PDB file of C-alpha atoms in Angstrom:
ATOM      1  CA  ARG A  93     -24.293   8.577-115.351  1.00 47.00           C
ATOM      2  CA  HIS A  94     -25.731   8.732-111.877  1.00 48.00           C
ATOM      3  CA  GLU A  95     -28.110  11.505-112.693  1.00 50.00           C
ATOM      4  CA  GLY A  96     -31.624  10.977-111.400  1.00 49.00           C
ATOM      5  CA  LYS A  97     -30.551   8.295-108.857  1.00 48.00           C
ATOM      6  CA  VAL A  98     -30.747   8.743-105.129  1.00 46.00           C
ATOM      7  CA  ARG A  99     -28.073   7.161-102.968  1.00 49.00           C
ATOM      8  CA  LYS A 100     -29.319   5.213-100.031  1.00 51.00           C
ATOM      9  CA  ARG A 101     -27.374   4.738 -96.801  1.00 52.00           C
ATOM     10  CA  PRO A 102     -26.380   1.148 -96.333  1.00 50.00           C
ATOM     11  CA  PRO A 103     -28.610  -0.496 -93.709  1.00 51.00           C
ATOM     12  CA  THR A 104     -27.061  -1.092 -90.258  1.00 49.00           C
ATOM     13  CA  SER A 105     -26.940  -4.723 -89.311  1.00 49.00           C
ATOM     14  CA  LYS A 106     -28.632  -6.090 -86.156  1.00 49.00           C
ATOM     15  CA  LEU A 107     -25.310  -7.368 -84.911  1.00 47.00           C
ATOM     16  CA  LYS A 108     -23.840  -3.912 -85.058  1.00 50.00           C
ATOM     17  CA  ARG A 109     -26.801  -2.423 -83.161  1.00 50.00           C
ATOM     18  CA  SER A 110     -26.440  -5.142 -80.529  1.00 51.00           C
ATOM     19  CA  LYS A 111     -22.757  -4.407 -80.059  1.00 50.00           C
ATOM     20  CA  ASP A 112     -23.490  -0.684 -79.748  1.00 50.00           C
ATOM     21  CA  ALA A 113     -26.054  -1.375 -76.983  1.00 54.00           C
ATOM     22  CA  GLN A 114     -23.705  -3.668 -75.010  1.00 70.00           C
ATOM     23  CA  GLN A 115     -20.416  -1.999 -74.330  1.00 87.00           C
ATOM     24  CA  VAL A 116     -17.460  -4.229 -73.739  1.00 87.00           C
ATOM     25  CA  LEU A 117     -15.772  -3.762 -70.318  1.00 86.00           C
ATOM     26  CA  LEU A 118     -12.041  -3.505 -70.059  1.00 87.00           C
ATOM     27  CA  HIS A 119     -10.429  -4.980 -66.928  1.00 87.00           C
ATOM     28  CA  THR A 120      -7.098  -4.157 -65.348  1.00 89.00           C
ATOM     29  CA  PRO A 121      -4.860  -6.816 -63.804  1.00 90.00           C
ATOM     30  CA  LEU A 122      -5.906  -5.564 -60.361  1.00 91.00           C
ATOM     31  CA  SER A 123      -9.623  -5.925 -61.052  1.00 88.00           C
ATOM     32  CA  LEU A 124      -9.098  -9.384 -62.530  1.00 89.00           C
ATOM     33  CA  LYS A 125      -7.178 -10.364 -59.416  1.00 91.00           C
ATOM     34  CA  LEU A 126     -10.005  -9.141 -57.183  1.00 88.00           C
ATOM     35  CA  PHE A 127     -12.588 -11.146 -59.094  1.00 87.00           C
ATOM     36  CA  GLU A 128     -10.340 -14.183 -58.915  1.00 88.00           C
ATOM     37  CA  GLU A 129     -10.013 -13.831 -55.125  1.00 87.00           C
ATOM     38  CA  LEU A 130     -13.785 -13.559 -54.840  1.00 83.00           C
ATOM     39  CA  ARG A 131     -14.183 -16.527 -57.192  1.00 86.00           C
ATOM     40  CA  ILE A 132     -16.591 -14.583 -59.383  1.00 87.00           C
ATOM     41  CA  MET A 133     -16.540 -14.445 -63.141  1.00 89.00           C
ATOM     42  CA  PRO A 134     -15.725 -10.879 -64.198  1.00 89.00           C
ATOM     43  CA  PRO A 135     -18.404  -9.256 -66.377  1.00 88.00           C
ATOM     44  CA  VAL A 136     -17.522  -9.084 -70.030  1.00 88.00           C
ATOM     45  CA  ASN A 137     -19.896  -6.301 -70.983  1.00 89.00           C
ATOM     46  CA  THR A 138     -22.396  -3.989 -69.339  1.00 88.00           C
ATOM     47  CA  SER A 139     -25.242  -6.464 -69.594  1.00 89.00           C
ATOM     48  CA  ASP A 140     -23.349  -8.836 -67.256  1.00 87.00           C
ATOM     49  CA  VAL A 141     -22.965  -6.209 -64.510  1.00 90.00           C
ATOM     50  CA  PRO A 142     -26.389  -6.670 -62.760  1.00 90.00           C
ATOM     51  CA  ALA A 143     -25.856 -10.424 -62.434  1.00 90.00           C
ATOM     52  CA  THR A 144     -22.318  -9.842 -61.138  1.00 89.00           C
ATOM     53  CA  ILE A 145     -23.629  -7.325 -58.556  1.00 90.00           C
ATOM     54  CA  ASP A 146     -26.230  -9.824 -57.350  1.00 90.00           C
ATOM     55  CA  GLU A 147     -23.547 -12.472 -56.973  1.00 89.00           C
ATOM     56  CA  VAL A 148     -21.249 -10.075 -55.065  1.00 89.00           C
ATOM     57  CA  GLU A 149     -24.084  -9.105 -52.684  1.00 90.00           C
ATOM     58  CA  GLU A 150     -24.861 -12.766 -52.117  1.00 90.00           C
ATOM     59  CA  ARG A 151     -21.220 -13.446 -51.285  1.00 87.00           C
ATOM     60  CA  LEU A 152     -21.194 -10.400 -48.972  1.00 89.00           C
ATOM     61  CA  ALA A 153     -24.243 -11.664 -47.094  1.00 92.00           C
ATOM     62  CA  GLU A 154     -22.597 -15.067 -46.679  1.00 90.00           C
ATOM     63  CA  HIS A 155     -19.430 -13.436 -45.420  1.00 90.00           C
ATOM     64  CA  GLN A 156     -21.350 -11.281 -42.925  1.00 93.00           C
ATOM     65  CA  GLU A 157     -23.184 -14.325 -41.641  1.00 94.00           C
ATOM     66  CA  LYS A 158     -19.918 -16.197 -41.175  1.00 93.00           C
ATOM     67  CA  ALA A 159     -18.402 -13.163 -39.415  1.00 94.00           C
ATOM     68  CA  LYS A 160     -21.386 -12.982 -37.080  1.00 94.00           C
ATOM     69  CA  THR A 161     -21.108 -16.693 -36.285  1.00 94.00           C
ATOM     70  CA  TRP A 162     -17.380 -16.366 -35.702  1.00 94.00           C
ATOM     71  CA  GLU A 163     -17.889 -13.374 -33.385  1.00 95.00           C
ATOM     72  CA  LEU A 164     -20.442 -15.287 -31.312  1.00 94.00           C
ATOM     73  CA  LYS A 165     -18.094 -18.230 -31.074  1.00 94.00           C
ATOM     74  CA  ARG A 166     -15.223 -15.926 -30.089  1.00 94.00           C
ATOM     75  CA  GLN A 167     -17.328 -14.339 -27.349  1.00 94.00           C
ATOM     76  CA  GLU A 168     -18.242 -17.779 -26.077  1.00 94.00           C
ATOM     77  CA  ILE A 169     -14.580 -18.833 -25.971  1.00 94.00           C
ATOM     78  CA  LEU A 170     -13.613 -15.620 -24.181  1.00 94.00           C
ATOM     79  CA  GLU A 171     -16.398 -16.138 -21.655  1.00 93.00           C
ATOM     80  CA  GLN A 172     -15.205 -19.681 -21.011  1.00 93.00           C
ATOM     81  CA  LYS A 173     -11.629 -18.478 -20.508  1.00 93.00           C
ATOM     82  CA  LEU A 174     -12.812 -15.709 -18.192  1.00 93.00           C
ATOM     83  CA  GLN A 175     -14.854 -18.132 -16.103  1.00 93.00           C
ATOM     84  CA  SER A 176     -11.868 -20.476 -15.966  1.00 93.00           C
ATOM     85  CA  GLU A 177      -9.546 -17.695 -14.771  1.00 93.00           C
ATOM     86  CA  LEU A 178     -12.105 -16.522 -12.208  1.00 93.00           C
ATOM     87  CA  GLY A 179     -12.392 -20.076 -10.952  1.00 93.00           C
ATOM     88  CA  LYS A 180      -8.617 -20.281 -10.518  1.00 93.00           C
ATOM     89  CA  VAL A 181      -8.583 -16.948  -8.677  1.00 93.00           C
ATOM     90  CA  ARG A 182     -11.372 -18.110  -6.351  1.00 93.00           C
ATOM     91  CA  GLU A 183      -9.531 -21.347  -5.657  1.00 93.00           C
ATOM     92  CA  ALA A 184      -6.335 -19.440  -4.876  1.00 93.00           C
ATOM     93  CA  GLN A 185      -8.226 -17.074  -2.568  1.00 93.00           C
ATOM     94  CA  GLU A 186      -9.911 -19.949  -0.781  1.00 93.00           C
ATOM     95  CA  SER A 187      -6.571 -21.695  -0.400  1.00 93.00           C
ATOM     96  CA  ARG A 188      -4.964 -18.562   1.055  1.00 91.00           C
ATOM     97  CA  GLU A 189      -7.928 -18.047   3.376  1.00 92.00           C
ATOM     98  CA  GLN A 190      -7.710 -21.624   4.626  1.00 92.00           C
ATOM     99  CA  GLU A 191      -3.973 -21.221   5.219  1.00 92.00           C
ATOM    100  CA  ARG A 192      -4.581 -17.944   7.071  1.00 90.00           C
ATOM    101  CA  ARG A 193      -7.187 -19.556   9.285  1.00 90.00           C
ATOM    102  CA  ARG A 194      -4.881 -22.469  10.006  1.00 92.00           C
ATOM    103  CA  ARG A 195      -2.036 -20.137  10.949  1.00 90.00           C
ATOM    104  CA  LEU A 196      -4.366 -18.004  13.050  1.00 90.00           C
ATOM    105  CA  THR A 197      -5.615 -21.067  14.917  1.00 91.00           C
ATOM    106  CA  MET A 198      -2.036 -22.134  15.625  1.00 91.00           C
ATOM    107  CA  ALA A 199      -1.064 -18.622  16.773  1.00 89.00           C
ATOM    108  CA  LEU A 200      -4.044 -18.436  19.144  1.00 90.00           C
ATOM    109  CA  MET A 201      -3.175 -21.871  20.545  1.00 91.00           C
ATOM    110  CA  TRP A 202       0.432 -20.791  21.149  1.00 90.00           C
ATOM    111  CA  LEU A 203      -0.800 -17.583  22.724  1.00 88.00           C
ATOM    112  CA  GLN A 204      -3.108 -19.486  25.065  1.00 90.00           C
ATOM    113  CA  ASP A 205      -0.328 -21.891  26.048  1.00 91.00           C
ATOM    114  CA  PHE A 206       1.990 -18.945  26.655  1.00 89.00           C
ATOM    115  CA  GLU A 207      -0.599 -17.303  28.924  1.00 87.00           C
ATOM    116  CA  ASN A 208      -1.154 -20.502  30.897  1.00 88.00           C
ATOM    117  CA  GLN A 209       2.574 -20.996  31.431  1.00 87.00           C
ATOM    118  CA  ALA A 210       3.015 -17.341  32.421  1.00 83.00           C
ATOM    119  CA  MET A 211       0.213 -17.574  34.964  1.00 81.00           C
ATOM    120  CA  GLN A 212       1.820 -20.626  36.543  1.00 82.00           C
ATOM    121  CA  SER A 213       5.381 -19.291  36.446  1.00 79.00           C
ATOM    122  CA  GLU A 214       6.746 -17.023  39.188  1.00 75.00           C
ATOM    123  CA  GLY A 215       9.969 -16.127  37.379  1.00 73.00           C
ATOM    124  CA  PRO A 216      10.676 -13.100  35.183  1.00 79.00           C
ATOM    125  CA  HIS A 217       8.098 -12.363  32.486  1.00 81.00           C
ATOM    126  CA  ASP A 218       8.917 -12.749  28.802  1.00 85.00           C
ATOM    127  CA  GLN A 219       7.291  -9.555  27.549  1.00 85.00           C
ATOM    128  CA  ARG A 220       9.073  -9.693  24.195  1.00 88.00           C
ATOM    129  CA  GLY A 221       7.786 -13.210  23.478  1.00 88.00           C
ATOM    130  CA  LEU A 222       4.211 -12.220  24.349  1.00 88.00           C
ATOM    131  CA  GLU A 223       4.443  -9.104  22.169  1.00 89.00           C
ATOM    132  CA  ASP A 224       5.671 -11.180  19.210  1.00 90.00           C
ATOM    133  CA  LEU A 225       2.794 -13.639  19.574  1.00 89.00           C
ATOM    134  CA  LEU A 226       0.270 -10.818  19.817  1.00 90.00           C
ATOM    135  CA  ASN A 227       1.657  -9.101  16.702  1.00 91.00           C
ATOM    136  CA  ALA A 228       1.662 -12.388  14.766  1.00 88.00           C
ATOM    137  CA  ALA A 229      -1.941 -13.164  15.698  1.00 90.00           C
ATOM    138  CA  ALA A 230      -3.050  -9.602  14.859  1.00 90.00           C
ATOM    139  CA  SER A 231      -1.364  -9.757  11.437  1.00 88.00           C
ATOM    140  CA  MET A 232      -3.337 -12.940  10.679  1.00 86.00           C
ATOM    141  CA  GLY A 233      -6.656 -11.262  11.374  1.00 87.00           C
ATOM    142  CA  ALA A 234      -7.274 -12.034  15.041  1.00 88.00           C
ATOM    143  CA  THR A 235     -10.075  -9.964  16.561  1.00 89.00           C
ATOM    144  CA  ALA A 236      -9.736  -7.679  19.558  1.00 89.00           C
ATOM    145  CA  GLN A 237     -11.855 -10.094  21.581  1.00 89.00           C
ATOM    146  CA  GLN A 238      -9.498 -12.974  20.784  1.00 88.00           C
ATOM    147  CA  LEU A 239      -6.481 -10.926  21.886  1.00 89.00           C
ATOM    148  CA  SER A 240      -8.038  -9.171  24.889  1.00 90.00           C
ATOM    149  CA  SER A 241      -6.827 -11.684  27.484  1.00 89.00           C
ATOM    150  CA  ALA A 242      -3.207 -11.626  26.291  1.00 89.00           C
ATOM    151  CA  GLN A 243      -3.251  -7.840  25.963  1.00 89.00           C
ATOM    152  CA  LYS A 244      -4.472  -7.477  29.548  1.00 89.00           C
ATOM    153  CA  LEU A 245      -1.706  -9.786  30.728  1.00 87.00           C
ATOM    154  CA  LEU A 246       0.930  -7.796  28.826  1.00 86.00           C
ATOM    155  CA  HIS A 247      -0.467  -4.537  30.187  1.00 88.00           C
ATOM    156  CA  SER A 248      -0.313  -5.852  33.756  1.00 87.00           C
ATOM    157  CA  TRP A 249       3.310  -6.889  33.217  1.00 86.00           C
ATOM    158  CA  ARG A 250       4.235  -3.482  31.869  1.00 85.00           C
ATOM    159  CA  GLN A 251       2.372  -1.789  34.682  1.00 85.00           C
ATOM    160  CA  GLY A 252       4.157  -3.849  37.330  1.00 85.00           C
ATOM    161  CA  GLU A 253       7.541  -3.211  35.740  1.00 84.00           C
ATOM    162  CA  ALA A 254       6.927   0.521  35.517  1.00 86.00           C
ATOM    163  CA  GLN A 255       5.675   0.677  39.089  1.00 84.00           C
ATOM    164  CA  ALA A 256       8.733  -1.171  40.383  1.00 85.00           C
ATOM    165  CA  ALA A 257      11.052   1.119  38.385  1.00 84.00           C
ATOM    166  CA  LEU A 258       9.243   4.189  39.712  1.00 83.00           C
ATOM    167  CA  ALA A 259       9.452   2.998  43.310  1.00 85.00           C
ATOM    168  CA  GLU A 260      13.157   2.261  42.913  1.00 83.00           C
ATOM    169  CA  ALA A 261      13.786   5.712  41.406  1.00 82.00           C
ATOM    170  CA  ILE A 262      11.942   7.333  44.317  1.00 82.00           C
ATOM    171  CA  ASP A 263      14.011   5.380  46.856  1.00 81.00           C
ATOM    172  CA  ASN A 264      17.242   6.315  45.103  1.00 77.00           C
ATOM    173  CA  MET A 265      16.313   9.981  45.063  1.00 75.00           C
ATOM    174  CA  ARG A 266      15.390  10.000  48.753  1.00 74.00           C
ATOM    175  CA  ALA A 267      18.585   8.155  49.656  1.00 73.00           C
ATOM    176  CA  LEU A 268      20.672  10.736  47.801  1.00 68.00           C
ATOM    177  CA  GLU A 269      18.889  13.591  49.540  1.00 65.00           C
ATOM    178  CA  GLU A 270      19.487  12.046  52.951  1.00 63.00           C
ATOM    179  CA  ARG A 271      23.192  11.560  52.243  1.00 59.00           C
ATOM    180  CA  ALA A 272      23.524  15.005  50.651  1.00 52.00           C
ATOM    181  CA  SER A 273      25.199  13.304  47.731  1.00 49.00           C
ATOM    182  CA  GLU A 274      27.328  15.018  45.138  1.00 52.00           C
ATOM    183  CA  GLU A 275      25.611  16.963  42.404  1.00 53.00           C
ATOM    184  CA  PRO A 276      26.368  14.619  39.397  1.00 55.00           C
ATOM    185  CA  ASN A 277      24.785  11.656  41.166  1.00 60.00           C
ATOM    186  CA  HIS A 278      21.833  13.810  42.155  1.00 63.00           C
ATOM    187  CA  ILE A 279      21.277  14.908  38.533  1.00 70.00           C
ATOM    188  CA  THR A 280      21.476  11.318  37.260  1.00 75.00           C
ATOM    189  CA  ALA A 281      18.938  10.145  39.830  1.00 76.00           C
ATOM    190  CA  SER A 282      16.640  13.029  38.888  1.00 75.00           C
ATOM    191  CA  GLN A 283      16.784  12.073  35.218  1.00 79.00           C
ATOM    192  CA  GLU A 284      16.050   8.431  36.019  1.00 80.00           C
ATOM    193  CA  LEU A 285      13.087   9.521  38.129  1.00 78.00           C
ATOM    194  CA  GLU A 286      11.734  11.641  35.278  1.00 80.00           C
ATOM    195  CA  GLN A 287      11.956   8.722  32.835  1.00 83.00           C
ATOM    196  CA  ALA A 288      10.278   6.405  35.331  1.00 82.00           C
ATOM    197  CA  ILE A 289       7.407   8.898  35.754  1.00 82.00           C
ATOM    198  CA  LEU A 290       6.834   9.107  31.989  1.00 83.00           C
ATOM    199  CA  LYS A 291       6.849   5.327  31.631  1.00 80.00           C
ATOM    200  CA  ALA A 292       4.481   4.915  34.586  1.00 80.00           C
ATOM    201  CA  LYS A 293       1.966   7.346  33.094  1.00 79.00           C
ATOM    202  CA  LYS A 294       1.822   5.356  29.857  1.00 79.00           C
ATOM    203  CA  VAL A 295       0.705   2.166  31.617  1.00 76.00           C
ATOM    204  CA  ASP A 296      -1.577   3.738  34.266  1.00 76.00           C
ATOM    205  CA  VAL A 297       0.504   3.069  37.375  1.00 76.00           C
ATOM    206  CA  ASP A 298      -1.015   3.926  40.754  1.00 75.00           C
ATOM    207  CA  PRO A 299      -1.778   7.705  40.578  1.00 80.00           C
ATOM    208  CA  GLN A 300      -0.772   8.276  44.200  1.00 80.00           C
ATOM    209  CA  LEU A 301       2.670   6.808  43.574  1.00 79.00           C
ATOM    210  CA  VAL A 302       3.033   8.934  40.435  1.00 80.00           C
ATOM    211  CA  GLU A 303       1.996  12.020  42.405  1.00 82.00           C
ATOM    212  CA  VAL A 304       4.626  11.319  45.073  1.00 81.00           C
ATOM    213  CA  ALA A 305       7.267  10.872  42.384  1.00 81.00           C
ATOM    214  CA  GLU A 306       6.295  14.131  40.658  1.00 81.00           C
ATOM    215  CA  GLU A 307       6.520  16.094  43.928  1.00 82.00           C
ATOM    216  CA  LEU A 308       9.904  14.572  44.627  1.00 79.00           C
ATOM    217  CA  PHE A 309      11.059  15.399  41.106  1.00 78.00           C
ATOM    218  CA  LYS A 310       9.886  19.018  41.412  1.00 81.00           C
ATOM    219  CA  ALA A 311      11.715  19.358  44.714  1.00 78.00           C
ATOM    220  CA  ALA A 312      14.869  17.940  43.158  1.00 75.00           C
ATOM    221  CA  GLN A 313      14.584  20.369  40.264  1.00 76.00           C
ATOM    222  CA  ALA A 314      14.163  23.300  42.628  1.00 77.00           C
ATOM    223  CA  SER A 315      17.164  22.143  44.658  1.00 73.00           C
ATOM    224  CA  GLN A 316      19.300  21.924  41.530  1.00 69.00           C
ATOM    225  CA  VAL A 317      18.273  25.444  40.507  1.00 70.00           C
ATOM    226  CA  ALA A 318      19.146  26.789  43.941  1.00 68.00           C
ATOM    227  CA  GLU A 319      22.509  25.026  43.918  1.00 64.00           C
ATOM    228  CA  GLY A 320      23.234  26.469  40.482  1.00 65.00           C
ATOM    229  CA  GLU A 321      22.471  29.993  41.619  1.00 66.00           C
ATOM    230  CA  ALA A 322      24.631  29.541  44.714  1.00 63.00           C
ATOM    231  CA  ALA A 323      27.520  28.266  42.616  1.00 61.00           C
ATOM    232  CA  ALA A 324      27.198  31.289  40.350  1.00 64.00           C
ATOM    233  CA  ASN A 325      27.400  33.679  43.313  1.00 63.00           C
ATOM    234  CA  VAL A 326      30.632  32.173  44.751  1.00 56.00           C
ATOM    235  CA  PRO A 327      33.042  33.868  42.277  1.00 54.00           C
ATOM    236  CA  HIS A 328      31.349  37.225  42.878  1.00 52.00           C
ATOM    237  CA  GLU A 329      31.827  36.933  46.638  1.00 52.00           C
ATOM    238  CA  GLU A 330      35.495  35.981  46.192  1.00 54.00           C
ATOM    239  CA  GLU A 331      36.088  39.025  44.000  1.00 57.00           C
ATOM    240  CA  THR A 332      34.462  41.259  46.627  1.00 56.00           C
ATOM    241  CA  ALA A 333      36.704  39.785  49.347  1.00 55.00           C
ATOM    242  CA  GLU A 334      39.803  40.365  47.236  1.00 58.00           C
ATOM    243  CA  MET A 335      38.818  43.990  46.652  1.00 58.00           C
ATOM    244  CA  ASN A 336      38.318  44.509  50.382  1.00 58.00           C
ATOM    245  CA  ASP A 337      41.734  43.001  51.118  1.00 59.00           C
ATOM    246  CA  GLY A 338      43.334  45.325  48.577  1.00 55.00           C
ATOM    247  CA  SER A 339      41.782  48.426  50.031  1.00 55.00           C
ATOM    248  CA  GLN A 340      42.893  47.420  53.544  1.00 54.00           C
ATOM    249  CA  THR A 341      46.462  46.943  52.352  1.00 51.00           C
ATOM    250  CA  GLY A 342      46.441  50.422  50.837  1.00 51.00           C
ATOM    251  CA  GLU A 343      45.277  52.012  54.048  1.00 53.00           C
ATOM    252  CA  ASP A 344      48.019  50.257  56.016  1.00 54.00           C
ATOM    253  CA  ALA A 345      50.627  51.505  53.574  1.00 45.00           C
ATOM    254  CA  GLU A 346      49.451  55.104  53.984  1.00 52.00           C
ATOM    255  CA  GLU A 347      49.656  54.892  57.765  1.00 51.00           C
ATOM    256  CA  PHE A 348      53.203  53.526  57.555  1.00 42.00           C
ATOM    257  CA  VAL A 349      54.271  56.402  55.410  1.00 41.00           C
TER     258      VAL A 349
END
């Protein structure tokens, strides 16, 4: 019945060709969530992708611009905070410097008053008090020129004290030699003289007085050495005397026999 007829393929509709050209995109819940966060309509098919890309790039450019503005603002805030902190540090430093200068001025005034009183006083010198004032002023930044007067005064006090101690030690040593004192007292006086010599050298006492003391000390040392050697020889002499006595007794016994 169909002989002589040719079958024709049914024509494809335009709608079907259009659907074949535009493929439908399938979205996962994650991709839909991302589009929702970006507030962008997700593309339904492939023909919507270029427009969606343009919109995403536009949003990205806006975001980058906002990030740049925020970074500049953040840098400005940090710079303001840094300047504020530096200002506080400078104020604290200036306050400490003012306090140091005030304390230094007071210390120098006390030091000057102390010097004036010491110059007028004829009593014993307060070396410890002057040393404390000098140390306090030096710790507050006083210069060597500001402290020179007080340091000279303290040096003169130390020098006078050392010279007096050295002279006393020399007199004691000479007195012991004249009295031919016992050895323990002689040794004690020699030690005191040695200490006085060392102290005198530190504060530049009169060199002639130091030279006299050193000669006296050397003589005392030599005398002590000689006395020690003599004391060591005494037992030996006693033993020799005992041996001589024994030999004499033996000879007498032989003659008796």
